[in-house]
PDB file of C-alpha atoms in Angstrom:
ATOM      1  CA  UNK A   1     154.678  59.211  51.690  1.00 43.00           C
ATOM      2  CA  UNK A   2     157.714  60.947  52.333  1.00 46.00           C
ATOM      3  CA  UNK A   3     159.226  60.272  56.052  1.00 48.00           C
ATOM      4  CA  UNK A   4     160.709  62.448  58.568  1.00 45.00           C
ATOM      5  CA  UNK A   5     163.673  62.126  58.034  1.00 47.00           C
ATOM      6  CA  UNK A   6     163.590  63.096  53.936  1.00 47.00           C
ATOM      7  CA  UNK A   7     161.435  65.761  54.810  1.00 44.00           C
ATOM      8  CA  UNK A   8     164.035  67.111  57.258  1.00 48.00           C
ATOM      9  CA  UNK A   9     166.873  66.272  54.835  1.00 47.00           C
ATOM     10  CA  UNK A  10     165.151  68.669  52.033  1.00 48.00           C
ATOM     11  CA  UNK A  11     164.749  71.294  54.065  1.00 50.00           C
ATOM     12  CA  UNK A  12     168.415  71.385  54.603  1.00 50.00           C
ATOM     13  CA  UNK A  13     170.729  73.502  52.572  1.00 52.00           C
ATOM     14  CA  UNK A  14     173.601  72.221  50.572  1.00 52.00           C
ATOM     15  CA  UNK A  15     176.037  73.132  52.885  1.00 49.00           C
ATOM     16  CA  UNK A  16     174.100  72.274  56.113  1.00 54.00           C
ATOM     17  CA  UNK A  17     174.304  68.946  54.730  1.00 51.00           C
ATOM     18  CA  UNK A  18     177.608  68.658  53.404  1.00 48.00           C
ATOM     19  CA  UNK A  19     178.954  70.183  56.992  1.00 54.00           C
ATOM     20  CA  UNK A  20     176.548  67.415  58.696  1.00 51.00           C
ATOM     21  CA  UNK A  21     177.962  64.688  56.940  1.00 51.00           C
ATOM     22  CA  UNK A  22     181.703  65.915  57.419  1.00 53.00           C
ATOM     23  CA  UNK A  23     181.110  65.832  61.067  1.00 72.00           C
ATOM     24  CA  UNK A  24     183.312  62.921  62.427  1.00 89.00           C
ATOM     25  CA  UNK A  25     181.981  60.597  64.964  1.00 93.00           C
ATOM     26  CA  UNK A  26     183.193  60.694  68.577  1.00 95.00           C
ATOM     27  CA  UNK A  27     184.458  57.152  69.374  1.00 95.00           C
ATOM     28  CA  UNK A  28     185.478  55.518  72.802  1.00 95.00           C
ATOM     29  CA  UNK A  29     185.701  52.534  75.132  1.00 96.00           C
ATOM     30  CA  UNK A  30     187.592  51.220  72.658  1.00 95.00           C
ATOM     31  CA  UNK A  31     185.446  51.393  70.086  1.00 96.00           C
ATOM     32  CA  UNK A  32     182.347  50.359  71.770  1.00 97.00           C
ATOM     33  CA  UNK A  33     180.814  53.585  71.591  1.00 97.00           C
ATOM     34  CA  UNK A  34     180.434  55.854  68.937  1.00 97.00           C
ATOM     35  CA  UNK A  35     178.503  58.669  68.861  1.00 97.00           C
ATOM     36  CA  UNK A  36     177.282  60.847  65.566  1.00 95.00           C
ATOM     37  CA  UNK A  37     175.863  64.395  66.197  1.00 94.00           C
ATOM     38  CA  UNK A  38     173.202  64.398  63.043  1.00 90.00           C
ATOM     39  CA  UNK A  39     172.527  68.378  64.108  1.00 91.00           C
ATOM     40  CA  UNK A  40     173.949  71.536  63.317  1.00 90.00           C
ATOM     41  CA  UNK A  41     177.242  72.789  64.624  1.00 89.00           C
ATOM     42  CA  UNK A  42     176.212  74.477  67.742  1.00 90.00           C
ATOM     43  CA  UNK A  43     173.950  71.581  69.146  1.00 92.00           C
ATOM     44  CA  UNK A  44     177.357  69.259  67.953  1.00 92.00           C
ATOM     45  CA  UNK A  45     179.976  71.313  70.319  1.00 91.00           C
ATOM     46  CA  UNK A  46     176.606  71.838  73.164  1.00 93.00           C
ATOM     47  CA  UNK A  47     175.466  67.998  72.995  1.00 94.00           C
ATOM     48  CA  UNK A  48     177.781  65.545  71.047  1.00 95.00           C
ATOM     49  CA  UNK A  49     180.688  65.128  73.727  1.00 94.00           C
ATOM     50  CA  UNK A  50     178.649  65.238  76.946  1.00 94.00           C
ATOM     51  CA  UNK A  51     176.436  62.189  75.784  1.00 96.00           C
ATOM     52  CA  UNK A  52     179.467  60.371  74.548  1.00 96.00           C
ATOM     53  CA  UNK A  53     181.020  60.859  77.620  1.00 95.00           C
ATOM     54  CA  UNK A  54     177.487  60.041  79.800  1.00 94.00           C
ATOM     55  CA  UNK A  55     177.431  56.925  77.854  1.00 96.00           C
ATOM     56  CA  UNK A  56     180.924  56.222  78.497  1.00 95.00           C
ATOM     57  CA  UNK A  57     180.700  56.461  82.029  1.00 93.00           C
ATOM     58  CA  UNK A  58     177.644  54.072  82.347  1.00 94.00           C
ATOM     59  CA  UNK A  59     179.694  51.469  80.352  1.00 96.00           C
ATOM     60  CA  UNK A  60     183.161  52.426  82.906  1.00 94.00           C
ATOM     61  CA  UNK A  61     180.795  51.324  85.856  1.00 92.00           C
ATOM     62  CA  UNK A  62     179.338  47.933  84.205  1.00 95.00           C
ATOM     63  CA  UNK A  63     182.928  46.653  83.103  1.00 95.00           C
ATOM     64  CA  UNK A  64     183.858  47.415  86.702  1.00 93.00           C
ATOM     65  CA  UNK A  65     180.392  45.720  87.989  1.00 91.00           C
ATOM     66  CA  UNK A  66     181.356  42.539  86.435  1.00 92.00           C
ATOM     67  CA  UNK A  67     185.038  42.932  87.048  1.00 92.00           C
ATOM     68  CA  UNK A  68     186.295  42.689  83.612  1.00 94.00           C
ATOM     69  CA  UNK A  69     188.775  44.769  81.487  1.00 93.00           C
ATOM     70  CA  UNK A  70     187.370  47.170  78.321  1.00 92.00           C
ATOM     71  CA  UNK A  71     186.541  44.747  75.377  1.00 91.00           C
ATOM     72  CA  UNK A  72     188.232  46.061  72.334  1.00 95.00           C
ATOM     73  CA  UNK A  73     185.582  46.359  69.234  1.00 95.00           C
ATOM     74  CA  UNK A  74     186.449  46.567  65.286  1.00 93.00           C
ATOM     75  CA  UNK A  75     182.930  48.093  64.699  1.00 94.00           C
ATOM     76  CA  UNK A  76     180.410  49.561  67.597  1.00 96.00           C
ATOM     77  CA  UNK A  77     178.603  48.151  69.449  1.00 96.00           C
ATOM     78  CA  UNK A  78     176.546  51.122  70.777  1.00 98.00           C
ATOM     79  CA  UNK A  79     175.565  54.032  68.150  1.00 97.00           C
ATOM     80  CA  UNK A  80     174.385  57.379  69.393  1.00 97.00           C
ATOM     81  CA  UNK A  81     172.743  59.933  66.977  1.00 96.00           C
ATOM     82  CA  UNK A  82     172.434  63.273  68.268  1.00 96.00           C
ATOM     83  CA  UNK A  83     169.389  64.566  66.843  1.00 94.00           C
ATOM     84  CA  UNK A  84     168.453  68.589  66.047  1.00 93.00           C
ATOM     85  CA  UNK A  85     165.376  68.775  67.446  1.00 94.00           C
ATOM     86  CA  UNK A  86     165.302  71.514  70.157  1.00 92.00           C
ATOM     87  CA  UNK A  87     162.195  71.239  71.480  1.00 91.00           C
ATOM     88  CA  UNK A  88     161.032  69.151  74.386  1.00 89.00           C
ATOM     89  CA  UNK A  89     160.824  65.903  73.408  1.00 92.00           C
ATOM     90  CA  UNK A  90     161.975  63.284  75.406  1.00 92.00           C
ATOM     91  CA  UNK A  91     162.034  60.080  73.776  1.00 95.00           C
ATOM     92  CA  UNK A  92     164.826  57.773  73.161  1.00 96.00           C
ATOM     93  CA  UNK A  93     164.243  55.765  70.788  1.00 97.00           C
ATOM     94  CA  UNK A  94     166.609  52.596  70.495  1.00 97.00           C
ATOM     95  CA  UNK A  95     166.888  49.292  68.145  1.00 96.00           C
ATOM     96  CA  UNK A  96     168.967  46.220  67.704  1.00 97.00           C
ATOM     97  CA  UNK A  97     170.670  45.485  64.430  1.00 95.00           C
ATOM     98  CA  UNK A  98     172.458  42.307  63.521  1.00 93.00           C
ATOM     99  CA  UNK A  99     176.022  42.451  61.401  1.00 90.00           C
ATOM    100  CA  UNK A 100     176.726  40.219  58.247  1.00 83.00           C
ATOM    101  CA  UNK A 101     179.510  38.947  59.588  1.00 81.00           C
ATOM    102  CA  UNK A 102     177.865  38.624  63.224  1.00 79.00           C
ATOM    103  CA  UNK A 103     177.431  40.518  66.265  1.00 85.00           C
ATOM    104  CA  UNK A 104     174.609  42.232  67.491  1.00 93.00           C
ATOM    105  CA  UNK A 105     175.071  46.365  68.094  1.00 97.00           C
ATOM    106  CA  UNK A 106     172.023  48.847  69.119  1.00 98.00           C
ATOM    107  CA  UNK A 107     171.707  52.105  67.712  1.00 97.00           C
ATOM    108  CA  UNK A 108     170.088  54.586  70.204  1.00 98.00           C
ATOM    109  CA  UNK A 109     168.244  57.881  68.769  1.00 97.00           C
ATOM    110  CA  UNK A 110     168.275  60.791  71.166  1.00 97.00           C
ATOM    111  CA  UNK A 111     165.911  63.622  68.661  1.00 96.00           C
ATOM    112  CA  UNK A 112     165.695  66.261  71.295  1.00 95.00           C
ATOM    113  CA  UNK A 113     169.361  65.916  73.144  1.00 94.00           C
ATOM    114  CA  UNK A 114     168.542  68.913  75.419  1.00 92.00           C
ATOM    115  CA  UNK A 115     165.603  67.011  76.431  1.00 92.00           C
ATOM    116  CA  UNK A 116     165.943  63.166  76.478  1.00 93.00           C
ATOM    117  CA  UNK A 117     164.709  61.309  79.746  1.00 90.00           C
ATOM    118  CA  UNK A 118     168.134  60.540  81.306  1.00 87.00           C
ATOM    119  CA  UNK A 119     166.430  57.264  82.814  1.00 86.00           C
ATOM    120  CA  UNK A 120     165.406  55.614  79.466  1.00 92.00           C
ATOM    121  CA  UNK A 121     168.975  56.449  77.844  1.00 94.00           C
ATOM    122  CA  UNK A 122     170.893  55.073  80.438  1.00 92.00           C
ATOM    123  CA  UNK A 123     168.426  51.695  80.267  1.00 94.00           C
ATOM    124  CA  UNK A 124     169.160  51.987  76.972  1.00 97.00           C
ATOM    125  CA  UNK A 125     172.792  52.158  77.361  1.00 97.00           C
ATOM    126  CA  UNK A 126     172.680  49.046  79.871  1.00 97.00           C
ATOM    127  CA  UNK A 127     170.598  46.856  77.356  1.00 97.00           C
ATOM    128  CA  UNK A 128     173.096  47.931  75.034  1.00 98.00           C
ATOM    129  CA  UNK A 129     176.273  47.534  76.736  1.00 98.00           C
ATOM    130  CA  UNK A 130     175.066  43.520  77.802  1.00 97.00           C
ATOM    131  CA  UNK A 131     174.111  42.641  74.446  1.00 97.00           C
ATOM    132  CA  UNK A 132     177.720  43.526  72.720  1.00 96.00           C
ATOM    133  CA  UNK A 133     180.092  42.709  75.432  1.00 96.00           C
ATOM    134  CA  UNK A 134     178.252  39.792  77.057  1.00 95.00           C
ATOM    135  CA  UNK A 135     176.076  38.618  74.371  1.00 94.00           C
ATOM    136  CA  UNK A 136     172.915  39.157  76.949  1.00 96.00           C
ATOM    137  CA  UNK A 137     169.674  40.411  75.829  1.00 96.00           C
ATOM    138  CA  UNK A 138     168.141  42.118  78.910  1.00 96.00           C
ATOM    139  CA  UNK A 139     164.285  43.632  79.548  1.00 95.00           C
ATOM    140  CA  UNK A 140     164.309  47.215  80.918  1.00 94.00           C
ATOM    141  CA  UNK A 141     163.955  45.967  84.646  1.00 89.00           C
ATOM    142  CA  UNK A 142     166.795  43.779  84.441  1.00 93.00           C
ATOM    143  CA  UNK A 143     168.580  46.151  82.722  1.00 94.00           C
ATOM    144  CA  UNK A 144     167.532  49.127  85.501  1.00 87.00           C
ATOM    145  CA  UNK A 145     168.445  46.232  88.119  1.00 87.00           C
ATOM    146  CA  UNK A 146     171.859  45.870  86.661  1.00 90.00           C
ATOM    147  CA  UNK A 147     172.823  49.314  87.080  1.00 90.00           C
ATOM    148  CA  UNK A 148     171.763  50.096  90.183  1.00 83.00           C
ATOM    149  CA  UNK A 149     173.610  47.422  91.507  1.00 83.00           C
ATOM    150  CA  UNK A 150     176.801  48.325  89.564  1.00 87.00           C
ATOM    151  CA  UNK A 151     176.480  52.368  90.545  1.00 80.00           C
ATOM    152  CA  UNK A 152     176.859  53.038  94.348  1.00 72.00           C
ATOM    153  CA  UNK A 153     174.713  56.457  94.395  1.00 70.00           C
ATOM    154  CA  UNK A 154     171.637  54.277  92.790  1.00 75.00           C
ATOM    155  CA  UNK A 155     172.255  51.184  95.205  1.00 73.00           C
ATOM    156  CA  UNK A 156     172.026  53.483  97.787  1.00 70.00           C
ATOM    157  CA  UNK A 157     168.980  55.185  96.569  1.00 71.00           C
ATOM    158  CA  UNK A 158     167.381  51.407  96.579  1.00 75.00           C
ATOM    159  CA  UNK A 159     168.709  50.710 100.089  1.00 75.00           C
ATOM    160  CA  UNK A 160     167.229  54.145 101.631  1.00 74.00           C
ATOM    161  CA  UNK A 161     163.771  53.326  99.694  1.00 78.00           C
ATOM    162  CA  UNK A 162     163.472  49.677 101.000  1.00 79.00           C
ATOM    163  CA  UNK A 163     164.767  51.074 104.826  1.00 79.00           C
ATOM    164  CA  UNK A 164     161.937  53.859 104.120  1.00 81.00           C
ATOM    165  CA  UNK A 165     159.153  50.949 102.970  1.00 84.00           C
ATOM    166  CA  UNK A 166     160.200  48.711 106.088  1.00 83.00           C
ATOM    167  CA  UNK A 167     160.002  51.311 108.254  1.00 78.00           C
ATOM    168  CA  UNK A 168     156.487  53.026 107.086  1.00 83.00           C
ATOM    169  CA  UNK A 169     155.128  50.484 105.995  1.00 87.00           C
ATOM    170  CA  UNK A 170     156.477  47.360 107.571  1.00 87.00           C
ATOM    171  CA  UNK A 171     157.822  45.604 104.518  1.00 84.00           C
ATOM    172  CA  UNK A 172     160.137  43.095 103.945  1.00 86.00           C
ATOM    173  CA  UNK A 173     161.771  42.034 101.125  1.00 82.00           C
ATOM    174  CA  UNK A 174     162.751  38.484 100.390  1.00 82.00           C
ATOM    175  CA  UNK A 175     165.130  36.878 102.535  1.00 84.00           C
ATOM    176  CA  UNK A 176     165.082  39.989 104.826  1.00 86.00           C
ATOM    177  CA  UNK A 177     163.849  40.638 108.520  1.00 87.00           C
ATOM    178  CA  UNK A 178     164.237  42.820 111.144  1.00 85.00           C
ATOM    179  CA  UNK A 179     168.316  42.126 112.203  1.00 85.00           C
ATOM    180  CA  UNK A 180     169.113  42.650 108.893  1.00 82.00           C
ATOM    181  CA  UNK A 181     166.918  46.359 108.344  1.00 78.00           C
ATOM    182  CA  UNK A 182     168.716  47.902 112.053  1.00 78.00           C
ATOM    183  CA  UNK A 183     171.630  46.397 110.768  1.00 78.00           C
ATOM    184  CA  UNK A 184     171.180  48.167 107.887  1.00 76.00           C
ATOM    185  CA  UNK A 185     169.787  51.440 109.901  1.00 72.00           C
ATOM    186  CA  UNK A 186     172.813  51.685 112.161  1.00 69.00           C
ATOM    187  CA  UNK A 187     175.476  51.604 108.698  1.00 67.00           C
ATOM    188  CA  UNK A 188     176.619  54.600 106.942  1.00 59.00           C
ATOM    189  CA  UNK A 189     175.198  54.164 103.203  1.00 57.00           C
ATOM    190  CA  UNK A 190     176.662  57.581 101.878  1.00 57.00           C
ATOM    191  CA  UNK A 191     179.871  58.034 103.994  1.00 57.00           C
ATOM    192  CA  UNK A 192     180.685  61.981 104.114  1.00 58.00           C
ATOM    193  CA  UNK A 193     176.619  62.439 103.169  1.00 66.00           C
ATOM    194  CA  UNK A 194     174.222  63.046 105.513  1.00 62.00           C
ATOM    195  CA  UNK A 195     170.417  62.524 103.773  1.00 72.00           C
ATOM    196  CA  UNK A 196     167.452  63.888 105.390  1.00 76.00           C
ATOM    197  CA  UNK A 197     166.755  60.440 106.033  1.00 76.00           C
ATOM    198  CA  UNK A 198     169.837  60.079 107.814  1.00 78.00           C
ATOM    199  CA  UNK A 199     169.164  63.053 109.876  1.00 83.00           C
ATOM    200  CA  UNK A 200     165.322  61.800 110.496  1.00 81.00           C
ATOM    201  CA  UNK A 201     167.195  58.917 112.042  1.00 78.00           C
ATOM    202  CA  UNK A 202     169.628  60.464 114.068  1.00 86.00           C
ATOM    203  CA  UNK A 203     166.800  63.189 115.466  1.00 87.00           C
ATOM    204  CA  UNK A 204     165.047  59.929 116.622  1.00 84.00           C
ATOM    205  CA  UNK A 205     167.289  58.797 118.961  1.00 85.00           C
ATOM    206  CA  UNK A 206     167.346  62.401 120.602  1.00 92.00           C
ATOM    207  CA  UNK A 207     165.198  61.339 123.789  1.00 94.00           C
ATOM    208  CA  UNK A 208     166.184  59.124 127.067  1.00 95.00           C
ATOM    209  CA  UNK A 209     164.953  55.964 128.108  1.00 93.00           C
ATOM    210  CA  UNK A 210     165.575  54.177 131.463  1.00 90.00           C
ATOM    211  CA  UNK A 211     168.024  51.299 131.847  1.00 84.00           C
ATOM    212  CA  UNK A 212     165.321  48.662 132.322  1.00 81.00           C
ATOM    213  CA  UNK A 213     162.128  48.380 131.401  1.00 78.00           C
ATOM    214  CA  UNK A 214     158.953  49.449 134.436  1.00 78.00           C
ATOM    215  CA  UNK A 215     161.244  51.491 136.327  1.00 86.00           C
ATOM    216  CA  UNK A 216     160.536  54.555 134.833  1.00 91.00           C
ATOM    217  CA  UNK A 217     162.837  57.766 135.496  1.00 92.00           C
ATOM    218  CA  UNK A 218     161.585  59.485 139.186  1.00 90.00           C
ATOM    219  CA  UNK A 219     159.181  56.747 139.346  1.00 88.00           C
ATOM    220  CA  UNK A 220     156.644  58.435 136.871  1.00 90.00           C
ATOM    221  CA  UNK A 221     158.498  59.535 133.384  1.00 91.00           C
ATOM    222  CA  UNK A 222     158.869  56.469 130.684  1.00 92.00           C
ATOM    223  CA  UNK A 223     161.151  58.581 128.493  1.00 93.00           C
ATOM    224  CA  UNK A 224     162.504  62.265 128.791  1.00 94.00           C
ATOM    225  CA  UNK A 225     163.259  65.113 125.904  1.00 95.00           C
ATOM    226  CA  UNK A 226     166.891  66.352 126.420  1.00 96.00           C
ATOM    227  CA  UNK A 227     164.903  69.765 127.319  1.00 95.00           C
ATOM    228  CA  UNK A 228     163.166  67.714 130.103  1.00 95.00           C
ATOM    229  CA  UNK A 229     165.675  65.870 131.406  1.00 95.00           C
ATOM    230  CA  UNK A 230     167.761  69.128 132.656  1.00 95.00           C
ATOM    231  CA  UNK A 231     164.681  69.585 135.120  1.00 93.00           C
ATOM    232  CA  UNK A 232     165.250  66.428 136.564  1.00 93.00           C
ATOM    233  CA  UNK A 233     169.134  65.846 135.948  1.00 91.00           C
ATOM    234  CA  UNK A 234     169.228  65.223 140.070  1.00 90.00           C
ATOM    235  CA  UNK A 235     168.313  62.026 139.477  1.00 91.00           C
ATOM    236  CA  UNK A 236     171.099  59.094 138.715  1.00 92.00           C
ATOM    237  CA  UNK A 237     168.820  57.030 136.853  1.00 93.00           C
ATOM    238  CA  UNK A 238     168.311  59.973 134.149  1.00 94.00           C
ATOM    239  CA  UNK A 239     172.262  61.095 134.392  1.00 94.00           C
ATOM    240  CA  UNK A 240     173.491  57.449 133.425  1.00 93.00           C
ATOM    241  CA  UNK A 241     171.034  57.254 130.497  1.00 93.00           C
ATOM    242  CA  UNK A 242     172.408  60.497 129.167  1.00 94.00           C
ATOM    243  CA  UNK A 243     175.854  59.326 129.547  1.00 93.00           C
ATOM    244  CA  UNK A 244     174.866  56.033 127.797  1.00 91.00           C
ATOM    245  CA  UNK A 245     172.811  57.775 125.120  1.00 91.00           C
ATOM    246  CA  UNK A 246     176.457  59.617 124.222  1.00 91.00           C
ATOM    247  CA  UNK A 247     177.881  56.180 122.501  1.00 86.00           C
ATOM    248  CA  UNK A 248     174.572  55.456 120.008  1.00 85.00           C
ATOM    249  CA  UNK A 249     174.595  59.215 118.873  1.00 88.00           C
ATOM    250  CA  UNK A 250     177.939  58.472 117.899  1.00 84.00           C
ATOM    251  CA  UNK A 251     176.719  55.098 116.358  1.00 78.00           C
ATOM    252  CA  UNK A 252     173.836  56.572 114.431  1.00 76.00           C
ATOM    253  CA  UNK A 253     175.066  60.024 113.746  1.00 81.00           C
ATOM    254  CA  UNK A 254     179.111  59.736 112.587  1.00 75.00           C
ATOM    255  CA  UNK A 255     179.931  59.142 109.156  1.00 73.00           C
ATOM    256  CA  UNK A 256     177.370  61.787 107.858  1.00 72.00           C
ATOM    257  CA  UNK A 257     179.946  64.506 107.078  1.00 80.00           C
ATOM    258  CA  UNK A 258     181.702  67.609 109.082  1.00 83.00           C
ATOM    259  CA  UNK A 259     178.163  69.707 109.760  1.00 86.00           C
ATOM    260  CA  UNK A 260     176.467  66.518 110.785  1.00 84.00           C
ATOM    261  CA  UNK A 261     179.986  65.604 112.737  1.00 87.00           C
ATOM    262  CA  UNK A 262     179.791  68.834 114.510  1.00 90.00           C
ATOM    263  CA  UNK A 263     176.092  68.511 115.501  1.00 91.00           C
ATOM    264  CA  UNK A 264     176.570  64.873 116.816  1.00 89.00           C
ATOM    265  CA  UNK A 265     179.710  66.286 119.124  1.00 93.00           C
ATOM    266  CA  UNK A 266     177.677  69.270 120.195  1.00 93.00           C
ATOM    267  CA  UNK A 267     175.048  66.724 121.585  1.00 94.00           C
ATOM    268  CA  UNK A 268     177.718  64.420 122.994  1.00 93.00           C
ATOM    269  CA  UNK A 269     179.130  67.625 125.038  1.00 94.00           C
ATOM    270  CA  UNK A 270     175.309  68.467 126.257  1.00 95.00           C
ATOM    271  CA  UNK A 271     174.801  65.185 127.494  1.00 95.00           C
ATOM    272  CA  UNK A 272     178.259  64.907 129.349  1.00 94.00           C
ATOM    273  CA  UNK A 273     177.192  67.604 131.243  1.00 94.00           C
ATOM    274  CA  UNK A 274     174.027  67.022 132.183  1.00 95.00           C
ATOM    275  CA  UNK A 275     175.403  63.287 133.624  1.00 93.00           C
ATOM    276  CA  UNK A 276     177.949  65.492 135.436  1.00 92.00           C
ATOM    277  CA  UNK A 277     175.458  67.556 137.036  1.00 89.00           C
ATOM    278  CA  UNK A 278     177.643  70.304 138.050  1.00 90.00           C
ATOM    279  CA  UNK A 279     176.232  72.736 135.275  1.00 92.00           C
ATOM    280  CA  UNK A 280     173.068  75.496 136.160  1.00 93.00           C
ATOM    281  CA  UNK A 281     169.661  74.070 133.855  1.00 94.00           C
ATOM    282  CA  UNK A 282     170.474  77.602 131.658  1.00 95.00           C
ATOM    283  CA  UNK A 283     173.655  76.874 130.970  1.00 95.00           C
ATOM    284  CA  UNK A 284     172.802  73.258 129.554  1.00 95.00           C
ATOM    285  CA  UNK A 285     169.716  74.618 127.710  1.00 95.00           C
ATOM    286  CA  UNK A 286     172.323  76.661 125.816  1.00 96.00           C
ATOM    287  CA  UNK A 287     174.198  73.524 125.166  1.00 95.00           C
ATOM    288  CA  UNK A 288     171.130  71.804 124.031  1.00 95.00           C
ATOM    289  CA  UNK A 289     169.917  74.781 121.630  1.00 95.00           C
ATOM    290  CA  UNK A 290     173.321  75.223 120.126  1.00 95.00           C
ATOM    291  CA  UNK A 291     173.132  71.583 119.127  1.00 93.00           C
ATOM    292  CA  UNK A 292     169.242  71.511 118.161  1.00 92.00           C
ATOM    293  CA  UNK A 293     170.408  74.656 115.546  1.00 92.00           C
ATOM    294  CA  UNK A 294     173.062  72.671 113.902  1.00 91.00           C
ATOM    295  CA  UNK A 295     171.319  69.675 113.372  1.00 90.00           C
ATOM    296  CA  UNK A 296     168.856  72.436 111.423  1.00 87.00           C
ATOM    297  CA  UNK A 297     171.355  73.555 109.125  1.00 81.00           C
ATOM    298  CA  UNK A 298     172.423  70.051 108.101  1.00 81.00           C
ATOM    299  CA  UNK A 299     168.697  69.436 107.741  1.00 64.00           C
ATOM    300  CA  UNK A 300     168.267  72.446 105.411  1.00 51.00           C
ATOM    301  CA  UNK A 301     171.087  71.979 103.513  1.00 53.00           C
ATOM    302  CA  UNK A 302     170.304  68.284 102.411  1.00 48.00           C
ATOM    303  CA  UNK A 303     167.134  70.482 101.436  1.00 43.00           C
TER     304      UNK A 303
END
């Protein structure tokens, strides 16, 4: 029974093959990678650097991750063959091979490059990369653990999600507890970034609270909007609180970027004038709405 592969090969011309197998390699990391585009021309110029250079990048971030220089190899370590398939298929299809002279390497088979899962090849690529510089033979969650730890938008990802599961849910991983999760809340993961979950945080802390706790604000209010606290901005008790609530916006909402920046000074402003009390209830509400519409805008644009 004739395989896939011989099947394909006959239905190639003469020249389609002849131009295939003249088709040099794209080597790099100094020889640990090496990728082979095993596809016509056009999919070869379209496919062949971008994945070198995506696999390159993955093993840039796990030399850095366990601080050591570039390894130079004599032979690969990590093949890539760029299939021709142009259909969607997504699999990526990877296997170990030993060297007669020693040394493990792992070819990796993308068929469909326009359409391999992005999440298996780089698992791939971390299995990969362990096993020739490090000698480490690693399952596909230590290999996923590995890289998120190494790559700072992943290890962020993993932070948000376990903030997200404690707060939800009420989850804790191991070793962890409360101090270390508002620790954790109050930090800028993403500086220059502001997530929706960052902004979901921030819009929480948008209400006032007395000083101490049973001595609620005009003797009957245990917390006040911004919007209600203009109708009762008389009172000390509620103009201290806003003054005070000025220094944990700050805390909770800097960091983020210049729109979120903007929003969080906006808010400041509104609240130093309503604990100045010199400013008419329309005037503030303007204040207030200006700063409610900002915080929209960096809320739709993380959308």
């Amino acid at each position: 029974m004739p395989t896939f592969a011989a099947i394909l090969l006959f239905a190639l011309t003469r020249a389609e093959i002849i131009e295939r197998l003249k088709a040099p390699p794209i080597t790099d990391m100094d020889g640990l990678v090496q990728v082979y585009a095993d596809c016509p021309s056009d999919m070869r110029r379209e496919y062949q650097g971008p994945v070198a250079t995506f696999v390159s990048d993955i093993c840039t971030t796990l030399y850095k991750s366990q601080m050591m220089k570039p390894v130079h190899f004599e032979e690969p370590g990590i093949i890539v063959h760029v299939g021709s398939v142009r259909t969607n298929v997504t699999d990526v299809v990877a296997s170990v091979g030993k060297r007669e002279k020693g040394g493990a390497f792992t070819r990796i088979r993308l068929p469909a490059p326009g359409y391999s899962d992005r999440k298996s090849l780089r698992v791939a690529v971390v299995k990969a990369f362990f096993l020739a510089v490090k000698g480490e033979t690693l399952d596909d969650a230590a290999a996923l653990k590995r890289l998120r730890e190494a790559d700072p938008v992943l290890r962020v990802e993993d932070e948000r999600a376990e903030l997200k599961r404690w707060r939800e849910l009420g989850v804790f991983e191991p070793g962890r507890d409360d101090e270390y999760y508002l620790k954790l809340l109050r930090s800028v993961l993403a500086p220059g970034i502001a997530s929706h979950e960052d902004v979901v945080n921030f819009a929480s802390r948008l209400r006032l609270y007395p000083e101490y706790h049973g001595t609620p604000f005009c003797g009957r209010y245990e917390s006040l909007s911004f919007d209600e606290a203009i109708d009762v901005a008389n009172d000390a008790d509620v103009r201290l609180a806003a003054i005070n609530k000025v220094k944990e916006l700050l805390l909770f909402g800097g960091g983020h970027g210049d729109k979120m920046t903007a929003a969080v000074m906006t808010y400041g402003l509104f609240l130093v004038e309503l604990a100045k009390g010199e400013k008419p209830p329309e005037e503030l509400r303007k204040m207030l709405d200006l700063a409610e519409e900002m915080l929209k805008g960096v809320e739709n644009e993380e959308r």
